[in-house]
PDB file of N, CA and C in Angstrom:
ATOM      1  N   UNK A   1       0.849  -1.175   0.000  1.00  0.00           N
ATOM      2  CA  UNK A   1       0.000   0.000   0.000  1.00  0.00           C
ATOM      3  C   UNK A   1       0.892   1.233   0.000  1.00  0.00           C
ATOM      4  N   UNK A   2       0.572   2.174  -0.888  1.00  0.00           N
ATOM      5  CA  UNK A   2       1.351   3.405  -0.965  1.00  0.00           C
ATOM      6  C   UNK A   2       0.630   4.588  -0.328  1.00  0.00           C
ATOM      7  N   UNK A   3      -0.682   4.459  -0.120  1.00  0.00           N
ATOM      8  CA  UNK A   3      -1.431   5.558   0.470  1.00  0.00           C
ATOM      9  C   UNK A   3      -2.906   5.259   0.529  1.00  0.00           C
ATOM     10  N   UNK A   4      -3.668   6.256   0.985  1.00  0.00           N
ATOM     11  CA  UNK A   4      -5.118   6.126   1.048  1.00  0.00           C
ATOM     12  C   UNK A   4      -5.754   7.498   0.957  1.00  0.00           C
ATOM     13  N   UNK A   5      -7.029   7.514   0.599  1.00  0.00           N
ATOM     14  CA  UNK A   5      -7.802   8.745   0.536  1.00  0.00           C
ATOM     15  C   UNK A   5      -9.207   8.449   1.031  1.00  0.00           C
ATOM     16  N   UNK A   6      -9.602   9.090   2.118  1.00  0.00           N
ATOM     17  CA  UNK A   6     -10.952   8.951   2.637  1.00  0.00           C
ATOM     18  C   UNK A   6     -11.844  10.061   2.103  1.00  0.00           C
ATOM     19  N   UNK A   7     -13.126   9.791   2.014  1.00  0.00           N
ATOM     20  CA  UNK A   7     -14.066  10.790   1.510  1.00  0.00           C
ATOM     21  C   UNK A   7     -15.444  10.528   2.087  1.00  0.00           C
ATOM     22  N   UNK A   8     -16.283  11.572   2.016  1.00  0.00           N
ATOM     23  CA  UNK A   8     -17.694  11.471   2.407  1.00  0.00           C
ATOM     24  C   UNK A   8     -18.523  12.130   1.321  1.00  0.00           C
ATOM     25  N   UNK A   9     -19.705  11.592   1.104  1.00  0.00           N
ATOM     26  CA  UNK A   9     -20.665  12.199   0.182  1.00  0.00           C
ATOM     27  C   UNK A   9     -21.824  12.712   1.039  1.00  0.00           C
ATOM     28  N   UNK A  10     -21.933  14.012   1.180  1.00  0.00           N
ATOM     29  CA  UNK A  10     -22.971  14.610   2.003  1.00  0.00           C
ATOM     30  C   UNK A  10     -24.270  14.755   1.207  1.00  0.00           C
ATOM     31  N   UNK A  11     -25.415  14.683   1.873  1.00  0.00           N
ATOM     32  CA  UNK A  11     -26.701  14.775   1.157  1.00  0.00           C
ATOM     33  C   UNK A  11     -26.971  16.155   0.553  1.00  0.00           C
ATOM     34  N   UNK A  12     -26.203  17.168   0.933  1.00  0.00           N
ATOM     35  CA  UNK A  12     -26.424  18.521   0.404  1.00  0.00           C
ATOM     36  C   UNK A  12     -25.705  18.770  -0.915  1.00  0.00           C
ATOM     37  N   UNK A  13     -25.175  17.718  -1.542  1.00  0.00           N
ATOM     38  CA  UNK A  13     -24.506  17.890  -2.829  1.00  0.00           C
ATOM     39  C   UNK A  13     -23.061  18.290  -2.722  1.00  0.00           C
ATOM     40  N   UNK A  14     -22.457  18.069  -1.573  1.00  0.00           N
ATOM     41  CA  UNK A  14     -21.049  18.388  -1.359  1.00  0.00           C
ATOM     42  C   UNK A  14     -20.311  17.108  -0.984  1.00  0.00           C
ATOM     43  N   UNK A  15     -19.168  16.908  -1.588  1.00  0.00           N
ATOM     44  CA  UNK A  15     -18.296  15.804  -1.218  1.00  0.00           C
ATOM     45  C   UNK A  15     -17.143  16.345  -0.394  1.00  0.00           C
ATOM     46  N   UNK A  16     -16.603  15.509   0.462  1.00  0.00           N
ATOM     47  CA  UNK A  16     -15.520  15.959   1.342  1.00  0.00           C
ATOM     48  C   UNK A  16     -14.372  14.956   1.318  1.00  0.00           C
ATOM     49  N   UNK A  17     -13.183  15.460   1.078  1.00  0.00           N
ATOM     50  CA  UNK A  17     -11.978  14.655   1.204  1.00  0.00           C
ATOM     51  C   UNK A  17     -11.618  14.683   2.688  1.00  0.00           C
ATOM     52  N   UNK A  18     -11.623  13.516   3.321  1.00  0.00           N
ATOM     53  CA  UNK A  18     -11.450  13.445   4.781  1.00  0.00           C
ATOM     54  C   UNK A  18     -10.028  13.114   5.199  1.00  0.00           C
ATOM     55  N   UNK A  19      -9.244  12.654   4.318  1.00  0.00           N
ATOM     56  CA  UNK A  19      -7.862  12.319   4.636  1.00  0.00           C
ATOM     57  C   UNK A  19      -7.178  11.772   3.411  1.00  0.00           C
ATOM     58  N   UNK A  20      -6.008  12.271   3.151  1.00  0.00           N
ATOM     59  CA  UNK A  20      -5.218  11.795   2.018  1.00  0.00           C
ATOM     60  C   UNK A  20      -3.798  11.633   2.519  1.00  0.00           C
ATOM     61  N   UNK A  21      -3.272  10.426   2.387  1.00  0.00           N
ATOM     62  CA  UNK A  21      -1.922  10.140   2.860  1.00  0.00           C
ATOM     63  C   UNK A  21      -1.202   9.309   1.815  1.00  0.00           C
ATOM     64  N   UNK A  22       0.045   9.680   1.561  1.00  0.00           N
ATOM     65  CA  UNK A  22       0.906   8.908   0.667  1.00  0.00           C
ATOM     66  C   UNK A  22       2.228   8.682   1.395  1.00  0.00           C
ATOM     67  N   UNK A  23       2.723   7.461   1.325  1.00  0.00           N
ATOM     68  CA  UNK A  23       4.007   7.118   1.925  1.00  0.00           C
ATOM     69  C   UNK A  23       5.061   8.129   1.454  1.00  0.00           C
ATOM     70  N   UNK A  24       5.805   8.718   2.384  1.00  0.00           N
ATOM     71  CA  UNK A  24       6.809   9.716   1.986  1.00  0.00           C
ATOM     72  C   UNK A  24       7.799   9.226   0.927  1.00  0.00           C
ATOM     73  N   UNK A  25       8.089   7.925   0.882  1.00  0.00           N
ATOM     74  CA  UNK A  25       9.006   7.399  -0.130  1.00  0.00           C
ATOM     75  C   UNK A  25       8.402   7.407  -1.528  1.00  0.00           C
ATOM     76  N   UNK A  26       7.079   7.549  -1.623  1.00  0.00           N
ATOM     77  CA  UNK A  26       6.378   7.528  -2.906  1.00  0.00           C
ATOM     78  C   UNK A  26       5.949   8.932  -3.337  1.00  0.00           C
ATOM     79  N   UNK A  27       5.933   9.883  -2.419  1.00  0.00           N
ATOM     80  CA  UNK A  27       5.443  11.234  -2.725  1.00  0.00           C
ATOM     81  C   UNK A  27       6.176  11.834  -3.924  1.00  0.00           C
ATOM     82  N   UNK A  28       5.423  12.619  -4.697  1.00  0.00           N
ATOM     83  CA  UNK A  28       5.986  13.285  -5.863  1.00  0.00           C
ATOM     84  C   UNK A  28       5.921  12.468  -7.140  1.00  0.00           C
ATOM     85  N   UNK A  29       5.302  11.304  -7.089  1.00  0.00           N
ATOM     86  CA  UNK A  29       5.213  10.434  -8.272  1.00  0.00           C
ATOM     87  C   UNK A  29       3.797  10.317  -8.825  1.00  0.00           C
ATOM     88  N   UNK A  30       2.859  11.102  -8.278  1.00  0.00           N
ATOM     89  CA  UNK A  30       1.499  11.111  -8.812  1.00  0.00           C
ATOM     90  C   UNK A  30       0.503  10.241  -8.076  1.00  0.00           C
ATOM     91  N   UNK A  31       0.934   9.490  -7.070  1.00  0.00           N
ATOM     92  CA  UNK A  31       0.018   8.611  -6.355  1.00  0.00           C
ATOM     93  C   UNK A  31      -1.065   9.403  -5.626  1.00  0.00           C
ATOM     94  N   UNK A  32      -0.686  10.481  -4.971  1.00  0.00           N
ATOM     95  CA  UNK A  32      -1.659  11.304  -4.247  1.00  0.00           C
ATOM     96  C   UNK A  32      -2.672  11.925  -5.190  1.00  0.00           C
ATOM     97  N   UNK A  33      -2.200  12.422  -6.318  1.00  0.00           N
ATOM     98  CA  UNK A  33      -3.089  13.025  -7.310  1.00  0.00           C
ATOM     99  C   UNK A  33      -4.090  11.987  -7.819  1.00  0.00           C
ATOM    100  N   UNK A  34      -3.619  10.774  -8.075  1.00  0.00           N
ATOM    101  CA  UNK A  34      -4.503   9.715  -8.568  1.00  0.00           C
ATOM    102  C   UNK A  34      -5.544   9.322  -7.515  1.00  0.00           C
ATOM    103  N   UNK A  35      -5.107   9.205  -6.247  1.00  0.00           N
ATOM    104  CA  UNK A  35      -6.042   8.887  -5.172  1.00  0.00           C
ATOM    105  C   UNK A  35      -7.107   9.981  -5.042  1.00  0.00           C
ATOM    106  N   UNK A  36      -6.669  11.231  -5.132  1.00  0.00           N
ATOM    107  CA  UNK A  36      -7.602  12.358  -5.028  1.00  0.00           C
ATOM    108  C   UNK A  36      -8.615  12.319  -6.170  1.00  0.00           C
ATOM    109  N   UNK A  37      -8.137  12.142  -7.390  1.00  0.00           N
ATOM    110  CA  UNK A  37      -9.042  12.141  -8.540  1.00  0.00           C
ATOM    111  C   UNK A  37     -10.013  10.961  -8.489  1.00  0.00           C
ATOM    112  N   UNK A  38      -9.560   9.799  -8.036  1.00  0.00           N
ATOM    113  CA  UNK A  38     -10.468   8.653  -7.904  1.00  0.00           C
ATOM    114  C   UNK A  38     -11.568   8.951  -6.885  1.00  0.00           C
ATOM    115  N   UNK A  39     -11.200   9.555  -5.752  1.00  0.00           N
ATOM    116  CA  UNK A  39     -12.201   9.917  -4.738  1.00  0.00           C
ATOM    117  C   UNK A  39     -13.176  10.952  -5.298  1.00  0.00           C
ATOM    118  N   UNK A  40     -12.667  11.941  -6.034  1.00  0.00           N
ATOM    119  CA  UNK A  40     -13.541  12.957  -6.628  1.00  0.00           C
ATOM    120  C   UNK A  40     -14.509  12.340  -7.631  1.00  0.00           C
ATOM    121  N   UNK A  41     -14.063  11.358  -8.380  1.00  0.00           N
ATOM    122  CA  UNK A  41     -14.938  10.692  -9.346  1.00  0.00           C
ATOM    123  C   UNK A  41     -16.094   9.992  -8.633  1.00  0.00           C
ATOM    124  N   UNK A  42     -15.801   9.309  -7.538  1.00  0.00           N
ATOM    125  CA  UNK A  42     -16.852   8.645  -6.757  1.00  0.00           C
ATOM    126  C   UNK A  42     -17.797   9.689  -6.169  1.00  0.00           C
ATOM    127  N   UNK A  43     -17.234  10.776  -5.658  1.00  0.00           N
ATOM    128  CA  UNK A  43     -18.049  11.858  -5.090  1.00  0.00           C
ATOM    129  C   UNK A  43     -18.977  12.439  -6.160  1.00  0.00           C
ATOM    130  N   UNK A  44     -18.437  12.702  -7.346  1.00  0.00           N
ATOM    131  CA  UNK A  44     -19.239  13.271  -8.439  1.00  0.00           C
ATOM    132  C   UNK A  44     -20.350  12.309  -8.854  1.00  0.00           C
ATOM    133  N   UNK A  45     -20.051  11.024  -8.874  1.00  0.00           N
ATOM    134  CA  UNK A  45     -21.066  10.033  -9.247  1.00  0.00           C
ATOM    135  C   UNK A  45     -22.197   9.970  -8.227  1.00  0.00           C
ATOM    136  N   UNK A  46     -21.944  10.441  -7.014  1.00  0.00           N
ATOM    137  CA  UNK A  46     -23.001  10.470  -5.995  1.00  0.00           C
ATOM    138  C   UNK A  46     -23.944  11.653  -6.213  1.00  0.00           C
ATOM    139  N   UNK A  47     -23.572  12.538  -7.137  1.00  0.00           N
ATOM    140  CA  UNK A  47     -24.399  13.707  -7.419  1.00  0.00           C
ATOM    141  C   UNK A  47     -23.848  15.006  -6.866  1.00  0.00           C
ATOM    142  N   UNK A  48     -22.727  14.941  -6.183  1.00  0.00           N
ATOM    143  CA  UNK A  48     -22.125  16.157  -5.621  1.00  0.00           C
ATOM    144  C   UNK A  48     -21.619  17.069  -6.735  1.00  0.00           C
ATOM    145  N   UNK A  49     -21.742  18.351  -6.513  1.00  0.00           N
ATOM    146  CA  UNK A  49     -21.310  19.349  -7.489  1.00  0.00           C
ATOM    147  C   UNK A  49     -19.975  19.987  -7.131  1.00  0.00           C
ATOM    148  N   UNK A  50     -19.522  19.775  -5.874  1.00  0.00           N
ATOM    149  CA  UNK A  50     -18.230  20.325  -5.467  1.00  0.00           C
ATOM    150  C   UNK A  50     -17.626  19.450  -4.383  1.00  0.00           C
ATOM    151  N   UNK A  51     -16.322  19.581  -4.255  1.00  0.00           N
ATOM    152  CA  UNK A  51     -15.570  18.825  -3.254  1.00  0.00           C
ATOM    153  C   UNK A  51     -14.877  19.823  -2.332  1.00  0.00           C
ATOM    154  N   UNK A  52     -14.856  19.521  -1.035  1.00  0.00           N
ATOM    155  CA  UNK A  52     -14.180  20.371  -0.061  1.00  0.00           C
ATOM    156  C   UNK A  52     -13.130  19.547   0.683  1.00  0.00           C
ATOM    157  N   UNK A  53     -12.178  20.248   1.266  1.00  0.00           N
ATOM    158  CA  UNK A  53     -11.138  19.609   2.071  1.00  0.00           C
ATOM    159  C   UNK A  53     -10.600  20.631   3.058  1.00  0.00           C
ATOM    160  N   UNK A  54     -10.249  20.186   4.257  1.00  0.00           N
ATOM    161  CA  UNK A  54      -9.522  21.013   5.211  1.00  0.00           C
ATOM    162  C   UNK A  54      -8.089  20.523   5.188  1.00  0.00           C
ATOM    163  N   UNK A  55      -7.162  21.410   4.846  1.00  0.00           N
ATOM    164  CA  UNK A  55      -5.779  21.006   4.635  1.00  0.00           C
ATOM    165  C   UNK A  55      -4.826  21.795   5.516  1.00  0.00           C
ATOM    166  N   UNK A  56      -3.764  21.118   5.922  1.00  0.00           N
ATOM    167  CA  UNK A  56      -2.694  21.799   6.648  1.00  0.00           C
ATOM    168  C   UNK A  56      -1.989  22.756   5.689  1.00  0.00           C
ATOM    169  N   UNK A  57      -1.227  23.684   6.239  1.00  0.00           N
ATOM    170  CA  UNK A  57      -0.498  24.624   5.393  1.00  0.00           C
ATOM    171  C   UNK A  57       0.507  23.897   4.505  1.00  0.00           C
ATOM    172  N   UNK A  58       1.069  22.806   5.004  1.00  0.00           N
ATOM    173  CA  UNK A  58       2.026  22.035   4.209  1.00  0.00           C
ATOM    174  C   UNK A  58       1.370  21.390   2.988  1.00  0.00           C
ATOM    175  N   UNK A  59       0.079  21.089   3.076  1.00  0.00           N
ATOM    176  CA  UNK A  59      -0.630  20.425   1.966  1.00  0.00           C
ATOM    177  C   UNK A  59      -1.234  21.407   0.967  1.00  0.00           C
ATOM    178  N   UNK A  60      -1.203  22.693   1.265  1.00  0.00           N
ATOM    179  CA  UNK A  60      -1.825  23.679   0.361  1.00  0.00           C
ATOM    180  C   UNK A  60      -1.314  23.610  -1.070  1.00  0.00           C
ATOM    181  N   UNK A  61       0.003  23.539  -1.302  1.00  0.00           N
ATOM    182  CA  UNK A  61       0.464  23.495  -2.699  1.00  0.00           C
ATOM    183  C   UNK A  61      -0.096  22.305  -3.477  1.00  0.00           C
ATOM    184  N   UNK A  62      -0.214  21.150  -2.827  1.00  0.00           N
ATOM    185  CA  UNK A  62      -0.769  19.969  -3.488  1.00  0.00           C
ATOM    186  C   UNK A  62      -2.201  20.239  -3.951  1.00  0.00           C
ATOM    187  N   UNK A  63      -3.031  20.745  -3.036  1.00  0.00           N
ATOM    188  CA  UNK A  63      -4.444  20.952  -3.373  1.00  0.00           C
ATOM    189  C   UNK A  63      -4.643  22.103  -4.366  1.00  0.00           C
ATOM    190  N   UNK A  64      -3.850  23.147  -4.271  1.00  0.00           N
ATOM    191  CA  UNK A  64      -4.009  24.239  -5.242  1.00  0.00           C
ATOM    192  C   UNK A  64      -3.580  23.771  -6.638  1.00  0.00           C
ATOM    193  N   UNK A  65      -2.539  22.953  -6.728  1.00  0.00           N
ATOM    194  CA  UNK A  65      -2.158  22.390  -8.036  1.00  0.00           C
ATOM    195  C   UNK A  65      -3.255  21.488  -8.589  1.00  0.00           C
ATOM    196  N   UNK A  66      -4.037  20.882  -7.703  1.00  0.00           N
ATOM    197  CA  UNK A  66      -5.132  19.995  -8.127  1.00  0.00           C
ATOM    198  C   UNK A  66      -6.412  20.765  -8.433  1.00  0.00           C
ATOM    199  N   UNK A  67      -6.375  22.096  -8.365  1.00  0.00           N
ATOM    200  CA  UNK A  67      -7.534  22.899  -8.753  1.00  0.00           C
ATOM    201  C   UNK A  67      -8.398  23.401  -7.619  1.00  0.00           C
ATOM    202  N   UNK A  68      -7.981  23.208  -6.383  1.00  0.00           N
ATOM    203  CA  UNK A  68      -8.748  23.681  -5.231  1.00  0.00           C
ATOM    204  C   UNK A  68      -8.395  25.134  -4.923  1.00  0.00           C
ATOM    205  N   UNK A  69      -9.378  25.864  -4.394  1.00  0.00           N
ATOM    206  CA  UNK A  69      -9.187  27.270  -3.995  1.00  0.00           C
ATOM    207  C   UNK A  69      -9.535  27.419  -2.522  1.00  0.00           C
ATOM    208  N   UNK A  70      -8.750  28.232  -1.835  1.00  0.00           N
ATOM    209  CA  UNK A  70      -8.987  28.485  -0.410  1.00  0.00           C
ATOM    210  C   UNK A  70     -10.269  29.285  -0.245  1.00  0.00           C
ATOM    211  N   UNK A  71     -11.135  28.834   0.658  1.00  0.00           N
ATOM    212  CA  UNK A  71     -12.378  29.553   0.949  1.00  0.00           C
ATOM    213  C   UNK A  71     -12.435  30.062   2.378  1.00  0.00           C
ATOM    214  N   UNK A  72     -11.584  29.497   3.250  1.00  0.00           N
ATOM    215  CA  UNK A  72     -11.651  29.891   4.657  1.00  0.00           C
ATOM    216  C   UNK A  72     -10.343  29.552   5.363  1.00  0.00           C
ATOM    217  N   UNK A  73      -9.934  30.449   6.278  1.00  0.00           N
ATOM    218  CA  UNK A  73      -8.791  30.196   7.155  1.00  0.00           C
ATOM    219  C   UNK A  73      -9.337  29.818   8.514  1.00  0.00           C
ATOM    220  N   UNK A  74      -8.768  28.791   9.124  1.00  0.00           N
ATOM    221  CA  UNK A  74      -9.271  28.342  10.409  1.00  0.00           C
ATOM    222  C   UNK A  74      -8.173  27.631  11.179  1.00  0.00           C
ATOM    223  N   UNK A  75      -8.478  27.227  12.394  1.00  0.00           N
ATOM    224  CA  UNK A  75      -7.560  26.418  13.182  1.00  0.00           C
ATOM    225  C   UNK A  75      -8.230  25.082  13.486  1.00  0.00           C
ATOM    226  N   UNK A  76      -7.399  24.096  13.741  1.00  0.00           N
ATOM    227  CA  UNK A  76      -7.878  22.741  14.035  1.00  0.00           C
ATOM    228  C   UNK A  76      -7.162  22.257  15.286  1.00  0.00           C
ATOM    229  N   UNK A  77      -7.910  21.676  16.196  1.00  0.00           N
ATOM    230  CA  UNK A  77      -7.338  21.110  17.409  1.00  0.00           C
ATOM    231  C   UNK A  77      -7.037  19.635  17.155  1.00  0.00           C
ATOM    232  N   UNK A  78      -5.760  19.256  17.222  1.00  0.00           N
ATOM    233  CA  UNK A  78      -5.366  17.872  16.975  1.00  0.00           C
ATOM    234  C   UNK A  78      -5.747  16.994  18.161  1.00  0.00           C
ATOM    235  N   UNK A  79      -5.703  15.683  17.944  1.00  0.00           N
ATOM    236  CA  UNK A  79      -5.992  14.748  19.031  1.00  0.00           C
ATOM    237  C   UNK A  79      -5.035  14.935  20.199  1.00  0.00           C
ATOM    238  N   UNK A  80      -3.837  15.395  19.925  1.00  0.00           N
ATOM    239  CA  UNK A  80      -2.836  15.631  20.967  1.00  0.00           C
ATOM    240  C   UNK A  80      -2.976  16.971  21.657  1.00  0.00           C
ATOM    241  N   UNK A  81      -3.988  17.757  21.258  1.00  0.00           N
ATOM    242  CA  UNK A  81      -4.239  19.038  21.899  1.00  0.00           C
ATOM    243  C   UNK A  81      -3.507  20.220  21.291  1.00  0.00           C
ATOM    244  N   UNK A  82      -2.837  20.017  20.166  1.00  0.00           N
ATOM    245  CA  UNK A  82      -2.123  21.089  19.485  1.00  0.00           C
ATOM    246  C   UNK A  82      -3.067  21.809  18.525  1.00  0.00           C
ATOM    247  N   UNK A  83      -3.054  23.114  18.552  1.00  0.00           N
ATOM    248  CA  UNK A  83      -3.880  23.895  17.632  1.00  0.00           C
ATOM    249  C   UNK A  83      -3.024  24.274  16.426  1.00  0.00           C
ATOM    250  N   UNK A  84      -3.477  23.877  15.223  1.00  0.00           N
ATOM    251  CA  UNK A  84      -2.720  24.177  14.006  1.00  0.00           C
ATOM    252  C   UNK A  84      -3.585  24.963  13.033  1.00  0.00           C
ATOM    253  N   UNK A  85      -2.927  25.750  12.198  1.00  0.00           N
ATOM    254  CA  UNK A  85      -3.635  26.494  11.152  1.00  0.00           C
ATOM    255  C   UNK A  85      -3.972  25.542  10.011  1.00  0.00           C
ATOM    256  N   UNK A  86      -5.175  25.647   9.521  1.00  0.00           N
ATOM    257  CA  UNK A  86      -5.616  24.888   8.360  1.00  0.00           C
ATOM    258  C   UNK A  86      -6.380  25.810   7.422  1.00  0.00           C
ATOM    259  N   UNK A  87      -6.598  25.343   6.230  1.00  0.00           N
ATOM    260  CA  UNK A  87      -7.391  26.077   5.260  1.00  0.00           C
ATOM    261  C   UNK A  87      -8.477  25.150   4.730  1.00  0.00           C
ATOM    262  N   UNK A  88      -9.666  25.695   4.563  1.00  0.00           N
ATOM    263  CA  UNK A  88     -10.730  24.979   3.869  1.00  0.00           C
ATOM    264  C   UNK A  88     -10.614  25.361   2.406  1.00  0.00           C
ATOM    265  N   UNK A  89     -10.648  24.360   1.560  1.00  0.00           N
ATOM    266  CA  UNK A  89     -10.556  24.576   0.121  1.00  0.00           C
ATOM    267  C   UNK A  89     -11.727  23.880  -0.543  1.00  0.00           C
ATOM    268  N   UNK A  90     -12.043  24.315  -1.754  1.00  0.00           N
ATOM    269  CA  UNK A  90     -13.082  23.637  -2.517  1.00  0.00           C
ATOM    270  C   UNK A  90     -12.757  23.678  -4.003  1.00  0.00           C
ATOM    271  N   UNK A  91     -13.400  22.744  -4.717  1.00  0.00           N
ATOM    272  CA  UNK A  91     -13.229  22.657  -6.168  1.00  0.00           C
ATOM    273  C   UNK A  91     -14.538  22.174  -6.769  1.00  0.00           C
ATOM    274  N   UNK A  92     -14.996  22.843  -7.811  1.00  0.00           N
ATOM    275  CA  UNK A  92     -16.193  22.332  -8.498  1.00  0.00           C
ATOM    276  C   UNK A  92     -15.877  21.008  -9.183  1.00  0.00           C
ATOM    277  N   UNK A  93     -16.862  20.144  -9.224  1.00  0.00           N
ATOM    278  CA  UNK A  93     -16.662  18.837  -9.878  1.00  0.00           C
ATOM    279  C   UNK A  93     -17.354  18.804 -11.224  1.00  0.00           C
TER     280      UNK A  93
END
């Protein structure tokens, strides 16, 4: 296994990327992009018109290259109690 991508299809016509991870030894070879596009295809087939994701600042370049735009700046409290900056992004499907 090189990675995974979780997603949700919400009844309001929005799909959500819930987690995308690629083994660091594989990063930069297109695996993450392929996982993202496969999840978006399933989301679109559910009838969703757009996809959203909350991403760390480190992941922003990946999602912007994939066509996502920042819609909101926010913070996220990790399971360990650390507050980190994240961005909500979206892309029409």
